[in-house]
């Protein structure tokens, strides 16, 4: 009963928490740089494209943070190409600058199609003399291809049953993704444990008579994936089937290429384009339509649900027309910046609040915090489907809150939350979670500013009375004085007969309410924490590079999170090679932070991953 009633209340603490990223204002009057040549052979009506820098020296900065394999040559892979083809030896010598992973427009007459049915990889050829060896390697690995002609171009097709299947570990088969980005590619081969997938183009080719290395079992075959490639003057194009290749061949010579598209040229004017390793661009409505039938894309890109799309015309109930993305390396880690461009600029630009106003009230050891004003959620809401309460995991909160507490989220809770709203998770051995499970030493909380304190107090009084009447004998409502302020506590009796507080709320200023998972956590934060997050070096380093004039911020303290996770990891797993690989890779991440800012023509987001240099 305690969990059934209290969990809906705890969920209110995070109603307005979302993943947020930022960016600095971009002067669009900057003249665009020359587009990557591969964009001249992509159609202007493309749904989306991810451009990856294939120059080997562009990835040298990885050595600062990651112990890359001997002979590693960035980016280290080509999507769709089997893992047995050595990237540094058999691909890099002929590969030109900037490959593209493009989502082609759907076939004429079709309303919806998945990413897999439309995606192609287009790689430029710098030295054609290396292509025969490349094709020979593919044939040696996958067998002789079936050849056929399409508009004068030879298509090479390998049926799915001839393709090697990656080994399935706890990470799954990441190479089967249309965009085969594997976060574990940077580890030396001798570190790979049994069962983990091996990244494409990083494993040397072995003759049939050569035994596999210890811990790496022979690949199995499967009948679900295939490979089709086309080689045209200047380019190698690959996909899982010939259909998207044929659509690319039919459109590659059109005058209205992606490079000449005005919206893409706006992306080319980005001031960070010159040092970006990854460039992304997409037609937002088309990508949203694809996400409704592509589970993978729907997980990777937070786009609106299918209910927001008109199946007949693909129209989307969102103000955004296009999105773009830049990813580059800094001396201290990785930066990513994304922008969503309005179809019609809003009449009233969103106003930025005071930066990080609540950080001084949180402990330095905070695991995660995310906060901002309503403007933040107004900016991110359309990307996430108009309403945060439509997101998976949050879509059941209104019904659950109504059925268990008799409260309407949109009428009784959200209206008075018109100021800064900060949600957070932090370490504590008191409160709801340690009471339910003594190993769950964490607390959750929310700090909410409001201009309508009477409405907030009416809700809290109604909530306290409801719990007291419906759970009389199970939960006791008590009042405590902390720093001359009244704090309400929900208290239960634990299995040892001791009284435990599982939720507390009180006013910490005239217009600021704080709710925590128990009186103990409340007292740890009020009147102030022992050490504040605002003064923590890791927090300052995570947010200082990001603009302070923002709509809100999110911060993940990876060191604190890993310390908490380690309390659940059995010693034998922690000491295993597999465990060491995971922990060492995650241990490189000091923090992940982001902020958001609104401009007249667009909303911008920025993400910073702060990394520790390798020793």
Coordinates of C-alpha atoms in Angstrom, one line a residue, residues 271-613:
X271 CA 30.6 28.5 -36.7
X272 CA 31.8 25.1 -35.4
X273 CA 31.5 23.3 -38.7
X274 CA 35.2 23.5 -39.4
X275 CA 36.2 21.4 -36.4
X276 CA 33.2 19.1 -36.2
X277 CA 33.7 15.3 -36.5
X278 CA 30.0 14.6 -37.1
X279 CA 27.5 16.8 -38.8
X280 CA 23.8 16.0 -38.8
X281 CA 20.8 17.5 -40.6
X282 CA 17.2 16.4 -41.0
X283 CA 13.8 17.4 -42.2
X284 CA 12.0 17.3 -38.9
X285 CA 8.5 16.1 -40.1
X286 CA 10.0 13.4 -42.3
X287 CA 12.2 12.1 -39.5
X288 CA 9.3 12.1 -37.1
X289 CA 7.3 10.0 -39.6
X290 CA 10.2 7.5 -39.8
X291 CA 10.5 7.4 -36.0
X292 CA 6.9 6.2 -35.7
X293 CA 7.8 3.0 -37.6
X294 CA 11.4 2.7 -36.6
X295 CA 11.9 1.7 -32.9
X296 CA 15.6 2.3 -33.1
X297 CA 15.3 5.8 -34.4
X298 CA 12.5 6.5 -31.9
X299 CA 14.9 5.5 -29.1
X300 CA 17.8 7.5 -30.4
X301 CA 16.0 10.7 -31.4
X302 CA 13.1 12.0 -29.2
X303 CA 10.6 12.8 -31.9
X304 CA 6.8 13.1 -31.6
X305 CA 4.6 10.1 -31.3
X306 CA 2.8 8.8 -34.4
X307 CA -0.5 10.3 -33.1
X308 CA 0.9 13.7 -33.9
X309 CA 1.4 12.8 -37.6
X310 CA -1.2 12.9 -40.4
X311 CA -0.5 9.5 -42.1
X312 CA -1.8 10.8 -45.5
X313 CA 0.4 13.8 -45.8
X314 CA 3.1 13.3 -43.1
X315 CA 2.2 16.7 -41.6
X316 CA 3.4 17.1 -38.0
X317 CA 1.9 19.2 -35.3
X318 CA 5.2 20.9 -34.3
X319 CA 6.6 24.3 -34.9
X320 CA 9.9 22.9 -36.1
X321 CA 10.8 22.5 -39.8
X322 CA 14.4 21.2 -39.6
X323 CA 17.1 20.1 -37.1
X324 CA 20.8 20.0 -37.2
X325 CA 23.7 18.6 -35.1
X326 CA 27.4 19.3 -34.7
X327 CA 29.8 17.1 -32.6
X328 CA 33.4 18.1 -32.0
X329 CA 36.2 17.5 -29.5
X330 CA 37.4 20.0 -26.9
X331 CA 40.6 19.7 -24.8
X332 CA 38.4 18.6 -21.9
X333 CA 36.0 16.3 -23.7
X334 CA 33.2 16.2 -26.3
X335 CA 30.7 18.9 -27.3
X336 CA 27.5 18.4 -29.2
X337 CA 25.2 21.1 -30.4
X338 CA 21.7 20.8 -31.9
X339 CA 19.2 23.3 -33.2
X340 CA 15.5 23.1 -34.0
X341 CA 14.4 25.7 -36.5
X342 CA 10.9 27.1 -36.3
X343 CA 8.5 27.0 -39.3
X344 CA 7.2 30.3 -38.2
X345 CA 9.1 32.3 -35.5
X346 CA 7.0 32.6 -32.3
X347 CA 5.7 36.1 -31.5
X348 CA 7.2 36.1 -28.0
X349 CA 10.7 34.6 -27.7
X350 CA 11.2 32.5 -24.6
X351 CA 12.9 34.4 -21.7
X352 CA 15.9 32.9 -20.0
X353 CA 15.8 32.8 -16.2
X354 CA 18.6 33.4 -13.7
X355 CA 21.2 30.7 -14.3
X356 CA 21.4 27.8 -11.9
X357 CA 19.5 29.4 -9.0
X358 CA 18.9 26.2 -7.1
X359 CA 22.4 24.7 -7.2
X360 CA 23.4 26.3 -3.9
X361 CA 20.6 24.3 -2.2
X362 CA 21.8 20.9 -3.5
X363 CA 24.6 18.8 -2.1
X364 CA 27.9 18.6 -3.9
X365 CA 27.5 14.8 -4.2
X366 CA 24.2 15.1 -6.2
X367 CA 23.9 12.3 -8.7
X368 CA 21.7 14.1 -11.2
X369 CA 19.8 17.4 -11.4
X370 CA 17.8 19.1 -14.0
X371 CA 16.1 22.4 -13.7
X372 CA 14.6 25.3 -15.5
X373 CA 11.5 27.5 -15.9
X374 CA 8.3 26.6 -17.8
X375 CA 10.0 28.2 -20.8
X376 CA 12.4 25.3 -20.9
X377 CA 9.5 22.8 -21.2
X378 CA 7.7 25.0 -23.7
X379 CA 10.9 24.8 -25.9
X380 CA 11.5 21.1 -25.5
X381 CA 7.8 20.0 -25.4
X382 CA 7.2 20.1 -29.2
X383 CA 10.2 17.9 -29.8
X384 CA 9.0 15.4 -27.3
X385 CA 5.5 15.3 -28.6
X386 CA 3.8 18.6 -27.5
X387 CA 3.3 17.4 -23.9
X388 CA 5.8 15.8 -21.5
X389 CA 3.0 13.7 -20.1
X390 CA 2.8 11.8 -23.4
X391 CA 6.3 10.4 -23.1
X392 CA 6.7 6.7 -22.4
X393 CA 6.9 6.2 -18.6
X394 CA 5.2 9.6 -17.9
X395 CA 2.0 8.9 -19.9
X396 CA 0.5 7.0 -17.0
X397 CA 1.2 9.6 -14.4
X398 CA -2.1 11.6 -14.9
X399 CA -4.3 8.5 -14.6
X400 CA -2.3 7.1 -11.7
X401 CA -2.4 10.3 -9.8
X402 CA -6.1 10.7 -10.5
X403 CA -7.0 7.1 -9.4
X404 CA -4.8 7.0 -6.3
X405 CA -4.8 10.6 -5.1
X406 CA -7.9 12.1 -6.7
X407 CA -5.8 14.9 -8.2
X408 CA -5.8 16.2 -11.8
X409 CA -2.2 16.9 -12.9
X410 CA -3.0 19.6 -15.4
X411 CA -5.5 21.4 -13.2
X412 CA -4.4 20.8 -9.6
X413 CA -0.6 20.6 -9.9
X414 CA 1.0 22.2 -13.0
X415 CA -0.7 25.6 -13.0
X416 CA 1.0 27.0 -9.9
X417 CA 4.4 25.7 -11.0
X418 CA 5.2 28.9 -12.8
X419 CA 8.7 29.6 -11.6
X420 CA 12.0 27.7 -11.5
X421 CA 11.5 24.0 -11.1
X422 CA 14.5 21.8 -10.2
X423 CA 14.4 18.0 -9.7
X424 CA 17.4 16.1 -8.2
X425 CA 18.7 12.8 -7.0
X426 CA 21.3 12.6 -4.3
X427 CA 22.9 10.2 -1.9
X428 CA 21.4 9.7 1.5
X429 CA 20.8 6.8 3.9
X430 CA 17.4 8.2 5.1
X431 CA 14.0 8.5 3.7
X432 CA 11.7 6.5 1.4
X433 CA 14.1 4.5 -0.6
X434 CA 16.4 3.3 2.2
X435 CA 13.2 2.4 4.2
X436 CA 12.0 0.2 1.3
X437 CA 15.4 -1.3 0.6
X438 CA 18.4 -0.5 2.8
X439 CA 20.8 -0.8 -0.1
X440 CA 19.0 2.0 -2.0
X441 CA 20.8 4.8 -0.4
X442 CA 19.4 7.7 -2.5
X443 CA 16.9 10.4 -2.2
X444 CA 14.8 12.4 -4.6
X445 CA 13.5 15.9 -4.4
X446 CA 12.1 18.9 -6.2
X447 CA 12.4 22.6 -5.5
X448 CA 9.6 24.7 -7.0
X449 CA 9.2 28.4 -7.2
X450 CA 5.7 29.8 -7.5
X451 CA 3.9 33.1 -7.7
X452 CA 0.7 31.5 -6.4
X453 CA 1.6 30.1 -3.0
X454 CA -2.1 29.9 -1.8
X455 CA -2.9 27.5 -4.6
X456 CA 0.1 25.4 -3.8
X457 CA -0.8 25.3 -0.1
X458 CA -4.4 24.3 -0.9
X459 CA -3.1 21.3 -2.9
X460 CA -0.6 20.3 -0.2
X461 CA -3.3 20.5 2.5
X462 CA -5.7 18.5 0.3
X463 CA -3.0 15.9 -0.3
X464 CA -2.1 15.6 3.4
X465 CA -5.8 15.2 4.4
X466 CA -6.4 12.6 1.7
X467 CA -3.4 10.5 2.8
X468 CA -4.4 10.8 6.5
X469 CA -8.0 9.7 5.8
X470 CA -7.3 6.9 3.3
X471 CA -4.2 5.5 5.0
X472 CA -5.1 6.1 8.6
X473 CA -2.9 3.8 10.7
X474 CA -0.4 3.2 8.0
X475 CA 0.9 6.7 7.4
X476 CA 0.9 9.5 10.0
X477 CA 1.0 13.1 9.1
X478 CA 3.2 15.1 11.5
X479 CA 4.6 18.7 11.6
X480 CA 8.2 19.6 12.5
X481 CA 10.0 22.9 12.9
X482 CA 13.2 23.3 11.0
X483 CA 14.9 26.7 11.2
X484 CA 11.6 28.2 12.5
X485 CA 9.7 26.9 9.4
X486 CA 7.0 24.2 9.5
X487 CA 7.8 21.1 7.5
X488 CA 5.2 18.3 7.0
X489 CA 6.3 14.7 7.2
X490 CA 4.6 11.5 6.1
X491 CA 5.8 8.8 8.5
X492 CA 5.4 5.0 8.7
X493 CA 6.5 2.3 11.0
X494 CA 9.4 0.1 9.7
X495 CA 9.8 -3.6 10.3
X496 CA 11.9 -2.9 13.4
X497 CA 9.2 -0.8 15.0
X498 CA 11.0 2.5 14.3
X499 CA 9.3 5.6 12.8
X500 CA 10.5 6.5 9.3
X501 CA 9.7 9.6 7.3
X502 CA 9.1 8.8 3.6
X503 CA 8.1 12.2 2.3
X504 CA 8.4 15.8 3.5
X505 CA 7.4 19.2 2.1
X506 CA 7.9 22.7 3.3
X507 CA 8.5 26.3 2.3
X508 CA 12.2 27.2 2.3
X509 CA 11.4 30.8 1.3
X510 CA 8.3 32.9 0.7
X511 CA 7.9 31.6 -2.9
X512 CA 9.9 28.4 -2.9
X513 CA 8.6 24.9 -2.0
X514 CA 10.9 21.9 -1.4
X515 CA 9.7 18.3 -1.5
X516 CA 12.0 15.4 -0.6
X517 CA 11.6 11.6 0.0
X518 CA 11.6 12.0 3.7
X519 CA 12.3 14.4 6.6
X520 CA 15.9 13.1 6.9
X521 CA 16.8 14.1 3.4
X522 CA 15.0 17.5 3.9
X523 CA 17.2 18.2 6.9
X524 CA 20.3 17.4 5.0
X525 CA 19.5 20.1 2.5
X526 CA 17.8 22.8 4.6
X527 CA 18.7 25.4 5.7
X528 CA 21.8 24.5 3.5
X529 CA 23.7 21.4 2.6
X530 CA 27.1 20.6 4.2
X531 CA 28.8 21.4 0.9
X532 CA 26.8 22.9 -1.9
X533 CA 26.7 21.8 -5.6
X534 CA 27.2 25.4 -6.7
X535 CA 30.7 25.3 -5.1
X536 CA 31.7 21.9 -6.3
X537 CA 34.6 21.9 -8.8
X538 CA 33.1 19.1 -11.0
X539 CA 29.8 21.0 -11.3
X540 CA 31.5 24.3 -12.1
X541 CA 33.7 22.6 -14.7
X542 CA 30.7 21.0 -16.3
X543 CA 28.6 24.1 -16.7
X544 CA 31.2 26.9 -17.1
X545 CA 31.9 26.2 -20.8
X546 CA 28.1 26.4 -21.5
X547 CA 26.3 29.8 -21.8
X548 CA 24.9 31.1 -18.6
X549 CA 22.0 32.9 -20.2
X550 CA 19.9 29.7 -20.7
X551 CA 16.5 28.2 -20.2
X552 CA 17.7 25.6 -17.8
X553 CA 20.4 22.9 -17.3
X554 CA 20.9 19.2 -16.6
X555 CA 23.9 17.7 -14.8
X556 CA 25.0 14.1 -14.3
X557 CA 27.8 13.5 -11.8
X558 CA 29.2 10.3 -13.2
X559 CA 31.7 9.8 -10.4
X560 CA 29.0 9.9 -7.7
X561 CA 26.7 7.6 -9.8
X562 CA 29.5 5.0 -10.3
X563 CA 30.3 5.0 -6.6
X564 CA 26.6 4.3 -5.9
X565 CA 26.4 1.6 -8.6
X566 CA 29.5 -0.1 -7.3
X567 CA 27.6 -0.9 -4.1
X568 CA 25.4 -3.3 -6.0
X569 CA 28.0 -4.9 -8.2
X570 CA 29.2 -8.3 -6.9
X571 CA 33.0 -8.5 -6.3
X572 CA 33.5 -11.2 -8.8
X573 CA 31.9 -9.2 -11.6
X574 CA 33.8 -6.0 -10.5
X575 CA 37.0 -8.0 -10.8
X576 CA 36.2 -9.7 -14.1
X577 CA 37.7 -8.5 -17.4
X578 CA 34.1 -7.6 -18.6
X579 CA 33.4 -5.6 -15.6
X580 CA 36.8 -3.8 -15.8
X581 CA 36.1 -2.8 -19.4
X582 CA 32.8 -1.3 -18.6
X583 CA 33.9 0.5 -15.4
X584 CA 37.1 1.8 -17.0
X585 CA 35.2 3.2 -19.9
X586 CA 32.5 4.8 -17.7
X587 CA 35.1 6.0 -15.3
X588 CA 36.6 8.2 -18.1
X589 CA 33.4 10.3 -18.0
X590 CA 33.5 12.9 -15.2
X591 CA 30.2 14.5 -16.0
X592 CA 27.5 15.1 -18.6
X593 CA 25.9 18.4 -18.7
X594 CA 23.7 20.5 -21.0
X595 CA 21.7 23.7 -21.3
X596 CA 19.2 25.2 -23.7
X597 CA 18.7 28.6 -25.1
X598 CA 16.0 30.2 -27.3
X599 CA 16.5 32.5 -30.3
X600 CA 14.0 34.2 -32.5
X601 CA 14.4 31.7 -35.3
X602 CA 15.3 28.5 -33.4
X603 CA 15.9 26.7 -30.2
X604 CA 19.4 25.5 -29.5
X605 CA 20.7 22.7 -27.3
X606 CA 24.3 21.9 -26.2
X607 CA 25.8 18.8 -24.5
X608 CA 29.1 18.6 -22.9
X609 CA 30.7 15.3 -21.9
X610 CA 33.7 16.1 -19.6
X611 CA 36.3 13.4 -19.8
X612 CA 39.4 12.5 -17.8
X613 CA 42.7 12.4 -19.8

